[in-house]
């Protein structure tokens, strides 16, 4: 599905006339780009771009509000030899990432660090041997997650021939996370260990100092990283209680209209679009 200036998912960006870039690069500069005044008209961006070997792209918003970015990077059939393919380590790899518009600013006041804990729990299974990380590692892949003030991101890459099943499992964690109580304590301890390591570093001290300057009810005036003490609270919550809080946090915040999914592979755009719609259309708005 294309994006045109009249479509719902298209938004033209109009820079302010006062915002000017006053840098004029010399003609002797060998770089291919040249900075100009930013108040010039921006050219419209089409949803499918094909410049030789450059990837094809598609930007869509599904009926449940979930935004999808698809990037098709077809293989180069004109490669001179198999050696070219072997030298490119990412040649037969595919990847996906999910960004959720929920971060530490959304933590409940009684449990700072809950979003951080959820990001670590979401891709885990009942047993460590069955974790998503273990699964993708078996096919030369990696996965990870991180939490910022306003966003939480999950990502992975894997061999292209295993991408379909890995993406299906990746999305299933987003739809119905396991959030096993027996894994919560170990993840809370990891958060606590990380906090102990960084709390004496200059940037962490400065960041906390700036946070303390914010108004008391501002989300910036919070303990963002979290540790075991903040997660357990004054009532010394047990893993089963933390699991209930994680489930509530997930149900209240992880809705489709707050999620953006990006997928990159060598498959055709139409094929990728069909696969993604089958997997994420059930996510509630």
Coordinates of C-alpha atoms in Angstrom, one line a residue:
X1 CA 0.0 0.0 0.0
X2 CA 1.5 3.3 -1.1
X3 CA 1.8 6.6 0.8
X4 CA 0.7 9.6 -1.2
X5 CA 0.3 13.2 -0.1
X6 CA -3.5 12.6 0.2
X7 CA -3.3 9.4 2.1
X8 CA -4.1 9.2 5.8
X9 CA -0.6 8.0 6.8
X10 CA 1.2 10.8 5.0
X11 CA 2.2 14.0 6.7
X12 CA 4.1 16.8 5.1
X13 CA 6.8 18.3 7.1
X14 CA 6.9 22.1 6.8
X15 CA 10.1 23.7 8.3
X16 CA 9.9 27.1 9.9
X17 CA 11.1 29.9 7.8
X18 CA 13.3 31.1 10.7
X19 CA 15.2 27.8 10.8
X20 CA 18.0 28.4 8.4
X21 CA 21.2 26.5 7.9
X22 CA 23.9 29.1 7.2
X23 CA 26.6 26.8 6.2
X24 CA 27.9 26.9 2.6
X25 CA 30.2 24.1 1.7
X26 CA 33.0 24.9 -0.7
X27 CA 32.7 23.6 -4.2
X28 CA 36.0 21.8 -3.6
X29 CA 34.3 19.7 -1.0
X30 CA 34.2 16.1 -2.4
X31 CA 31.3 15.0 -0.3
X32 CA 28.1 14.2 -2.3
X33 CA 25.8 16.3 -0.2
X34 CA 25.5 20.1 0.1
X35 CA 23.7 22.0 2.8
X36 CA 21.1 24.6 1.8
X37 CA 18.6 26.8 3.5
X38 CA 16.0 24.7 5.2
X39 CA 13.1 26.8 4.2
X40 CA 13.2 25.4 0.6
X41 CA 10.3 23.2 -0.4
X42 CA 10.7 19.6 0.6
X43 CA 10.2 17.0 -2.2
X44 CA 7.4 14.5 -1.6
X45 CA 8.5 11.0 -0.5
X46 CA 6.9 8.1 -2.2
X47 CA 6.3 4.8 -0.4
X48 CA 8.3 2.6 -2.9
X49 CA 11.7 3.8 -3.9
X50 CA 13.9 1.9 -6.3
X51 CA 17.3 3.2 -7.3
X52 CA 19.1 0.2 -8.7
X53 CA 20.2 -1.8 -5.7
X54 CA 18.8 0.6 -3.1
X55 CA 16.1 -1.1 -1.0
X56 CA 12.3 -0.8 -1.5
X57 CA 10.4 0.8 1.3
X58 CA 6.8 0.9 2.4
X59 CA 5.2 2.9 5.2
X60 CA 1.7 2.0 6.5
X61 CA -0.8 2.4 9.3
X62 CA -2.9 -0.7 9.8
X63 CA -6.6 -0.7 10.8
X64 CA -5.7 -1.2 14.5
X65 CA -3.4 1.8 14.5
X66 CA -0.1 -0.1 14.4
X67 CA 2.5 1.6 12.2
X68 CA 4.6 -0.6 9.9
X69 CA 7.8 0.2 8.1
X70 CA 8.9 -2.5 5.6
X71 CA 12.3 -2.5 3.9
X72 CA 12.9 -5.0 1.1
X73 CA 16.6 -5.3 0.2
X74 CA 16.7 -7.8 -2.7
X75 CA 19.8 -9.8 -3.3
X76 CA 22.2 -8.6 -6.0
X77 CA 21.9 -11.2 -8.8
X78 CA 24.7 -9.4 -10.6
X79 CA 27.3 -10.4 -8.0
X80 CA 30.6 -11.3 -9.8
X81 CA 31.2 -14.3 -7.6
X82 CA 30.1 -16.2 -4.5
X83 CA 33.1 -14.6 -2.7
X84 CA 31.3 -11.3 -2.7
X85 CA 28.3 -12.8 -0.9
X86 CA 30.5 -14.5 1.7
X87 CA 32.4 -11.3 2.5
X88 CA 29.1 -9.5 3.3
X89 CA 28.1 -10.9 6.7
X90 CA 24.6 -9.5 6.5
X91 CA 23.9 -10.7 3.0
X92 CA 21.4 -13.5 4.1
X93 CA 20.2 -11.8 7.3
X94 CA 16.8 -10.3 8.1
X95 CA 15.8 -8.2 11.0
X96 CA 12.9 -6.7 12.9
X97 CA 12.3 -4.1 15.6
X98 CA 9.4 -2.9 17.6
X99 CA 9.2 0.5 19.3
X100 CA 6.5 1.0 21.9
X101 CA 5.6 4.6 23.0
X102 CA 5.9 3.6 26.7
X103 CA 8.9 4.2 28.9
X104 CA 10.0 5.0 32.4
X105 CA 7.8 8.1 32.4
X106 CA 4.8 5.6 32.5
X107 CA 6.0 3.8 35.5
X108 CA 3.6 3.7 38.5
X109 CA 4.7 5.9 41.3
X110 CA 4.9 2.9 43.6
X111 CA 7.2 0.9 41.4
X112 CA 9.9 2.9 39.6
X113 CA 11.7 0.7 37.0
X114 CA 8.7 -1.4 36.1
X115 CA 8.9 -0.6 32.4
X116 CA 12.6 -1.6 32.5
X117 CA 11.7 -4.9 34.1
X118 CA 8.9 -5.5 31.6
X119 CA 11.3 -5.0 28.7
X120 CA 13.6 -7.6 30.1
X121 CA 10.8 -10.1 30.8
X122 CA 8.8 -9.8 27.6
X123 CA 11.0 -12.1 25.4
X124 CA 11.7 -14.7 28.1
X125 CA 10.1 -18.1 28.4
X126 CA 9.4 -20.5 31.3
X127 CA 12.9 -21.9 31.0
X128 CA 16.1 -20.1 30.1
X129 CA 16.9 -22.8 27.6
X130 CA 13.8 -21.9 25.6
X131 CA 14.3 -18.1 25.6
X132 CA 14.0 -16.2 22.3
X133 CA 17.6 -15.2 22.6
X134 CA 18.7 -18.8 22.6
X135 CA 16.4 -19.5 19.6
X136 CA 17.8 -16.8 17.4
X137 CA 21.4 -17.5 18.5
X138 CA 21.1 -20.9 17.0
X139 CA 20.7 -19.3 13.6
X140 CA 23.5 -16.7 13.9
X141 CA 21.1 -14.1 15.3
X142 CA 20.9 -11.7 18.2
X143 CA 18.1 -10.0 20.1
X144 CA 17.8 -7.3 22.7
X145 CA 15.7 -4.6 24.3
X146 CA 16.1 -1.2 26.0
X147 CA 14.0 1.3 27.8
X148 CA 14.2 5.1 27.6
X149 CA 12.1 7.8 29.3
X150 CA 9.4 7.6 26.6
X151 CA 10.0 4.5 24.5
X152 CA 10.8 0.8 24.8
X153 CA 12.4 -1.0 21.9
X154 CA 12.8 -4.7 21.1
X155 CA 14.8 -5.9 18.2
X156 CA 16.4 -9.0 16.6
X157 CA 18.2 -10.2 13.5
X158 CA 18.6 -13.8 12.2
X159 CA 19.4 -15.8 9.1
X160 CA 16.8 -15.0 6.4
X161 CA 15.6 -18.6 6.0
X162 CA 14.6 -18.6 9.7
X163 CA 13.1 -15.2 9.8
X164 CA 9.5 -16.1 9.3
X165 CA 9.3 -18.4 12.3
X166 CA 11.4 -16.1 14.4
X167 CA 9.2 -13.1 13.6
X168 CA 6.1 -15.1 14.4
X169 CA 7.5 -16.0 17.8
X170 CA 8.7 -12.4 18.3
X171 CA 5.2 -11.0 17.7
X172 CA 3.6 -13.7 19.9
X173 CA 5.6 -12.4 22.9
X174 CA 4.1 -8.9 22.2
X175 CA 0.6 -10.3 21.9
X176 CA 0.6 -12.8 24.9
X177 CA 3.8 -12.5 27.0
X178 CA 4.5 -15.3 29.4
X179 CA 6.0 -13.1 32.2
X180 CA 6.9 -16.1 34.3
X181 CA 7.1 -15.3 38.0
X182 CA 10.1 -17.7 38.4
X183 CA 12.2 -15.4 36.1
X184 CA 11.3 -12.1 37.7
X185 CA 13.7 -12.3 40.6
X186 CA 16.7 -12.9 38.4
X187 CA 15.8 -10.0 36.1
X188 CA 15.2 -7.7 39.1
X189 CA 18.7 -8.6 40.4
X190 CA 20.2 -7.8 37.0
X191 CA 18.6 -4.4 37.1
X192 CA 19.9 -3.9 40.7
X193 CA 23.4 -5.0 39.6
X194 CA 23.4 -2.5 36.7
X195 CA 22.2 0.3 38.9
X196 CA 25.0 -0.4 41.5
X197 CA 27.6 -0.3 38.7
X198 CA 26.4 3.0 37.1
X199 CA 25.2 5.0 40.1
X200 CA 28.7 6.4 40.9
X201 CA 29.5 7.4 37.3
X202 CA 29.5 11.1 36.6
X203 CA 26.8 11.1 33.9
X204 CA 24.5 9.2 36.2
X205 CA 25.0 11.6 39.0
X206 CA 24.5 14.6 36.7
X207 CA 21.3 13.1 35.2
X208 CA 19.9 12.5 38.7
X209 CA 20.8 16.0 39.7
X210 CA 18.9 17.4 36.7
X211 CA 16.0 15.1 37.5
X212 CA 15.8 16.5 41.0
X213 CA 15.5 20.0 39.6
X214 CA 12.2 19.1 37.9
X215 CA 8.8 19.8 39.5
X216 CA 7.8 17.2 42.1
X217 CA 4.9 15.8 40.0
X218 CA 6.9 15.9 36.7
X219 CA 7.6 12.4 35.3
X220 CA 11.2 13.6 34.9
X221 CA 11.5 13.9 38.7
X222 CA 11.6 10.1 39.1
X223 CA 14.0 7.2 39.6
X224 CA 14.0 5.9 36.1
X225 CA 16.4 3.0 36.1
X226 CA 14.9 1.1 39.1
X227 CA 16.5 -1.4 41.4
X228 CA 15.3 -4.2 43.7
X229 CA 14.3 -1.8 46.4
X230 CA 12.1 0.4 44.1
X231 CA 10.5 -2.6 42.5
X232 CA 9.7 -4.4 45.7
X233 CA 8.5 -1.3 47.4
X234 CA 7.7 -0.8 51.1
X235 CA 5.5 -3.9 51.1
X236 CA 8.4 -6.1 49.9
X237 CA 6.5 -7.4 46.9
X238 CA 7.0 -11.0 46.0
X239 CA 7.5 -12.2 42.4
X240 CA 3.9 -13.2 42.0
X241 CA 2.8 -9.7 43.0
X242 CA 5.3 -8.1 40.6
X243 CA 4.0 -10.4 37.8
X244 CA 0.4 -9.0 38.4
X245 CA 1.8 -5.5 38.2
X246 CA 3.7 -6.3 35.0
X247 CA 0.5 -7.8 33.4
X248 CA -1.5 -4.6 34.3
X249 CA 1.3 -2.4 33.0
X250 CA 1.4 -4.4 29.7
X251 CA -2.4 -4.4 29.2
X252 CA -2.7 -0.7 30.0
X253 CA 0.1 0.5 27.8
X254 CA 1.0 -2.0 25.0
X255 CA -1.8 -1.2 22.6
X256 CA -1.4 -1.3 18.8
X257 CA -1.7 2.4 18.2
X258 CA 1.4 3.0 20.4
X259 CA 3.5 0.5 18.5
X260 CA 5.7 0.8 15.4
X261 CA 7.1 -2.3 13.7
X262 CA 10.0 -2.2 11.3
X263 CA 10.9 -5.2 9.2
X264 CA 13.9 -5.6 6.8
X265 CA 14.6 -8.6 4.6
X266 CA 15.3 -9.6 1.0
X267 CA 11.7 -10.7 0.5
X268 CA 9.3 -8.8 -1.8
X269 CA 7.3 -6.0 -0.2
X270 CA 4.0 -7.7 -1.0
X271 CA 5.2 -10.9 0.7
X272 CA 6.4 -9.0 3.8
X273 CA 3.2 -7.0 4.0
X274 CA 1.0 -10.2 3.9
X275 CA 3.1 -11.8 6.6
X276 CA 3.1 -8.8 8.9
X277 CA -0.7 -8.3 8.6
X278 CA -1.3 -11.9 9.5
X279 CA 0.8 -11.6 12.6
X280 CA -0.1 -8.2 14.1
X281 CA -3.7 -7.6 13.0
X282 CA -4.9 -9.3 16.2
X283 CA -3.2 -6.8 18.4
X284 CA -5.9 -4.7 20.1
X285 CA -5.9 -0.9 19.5

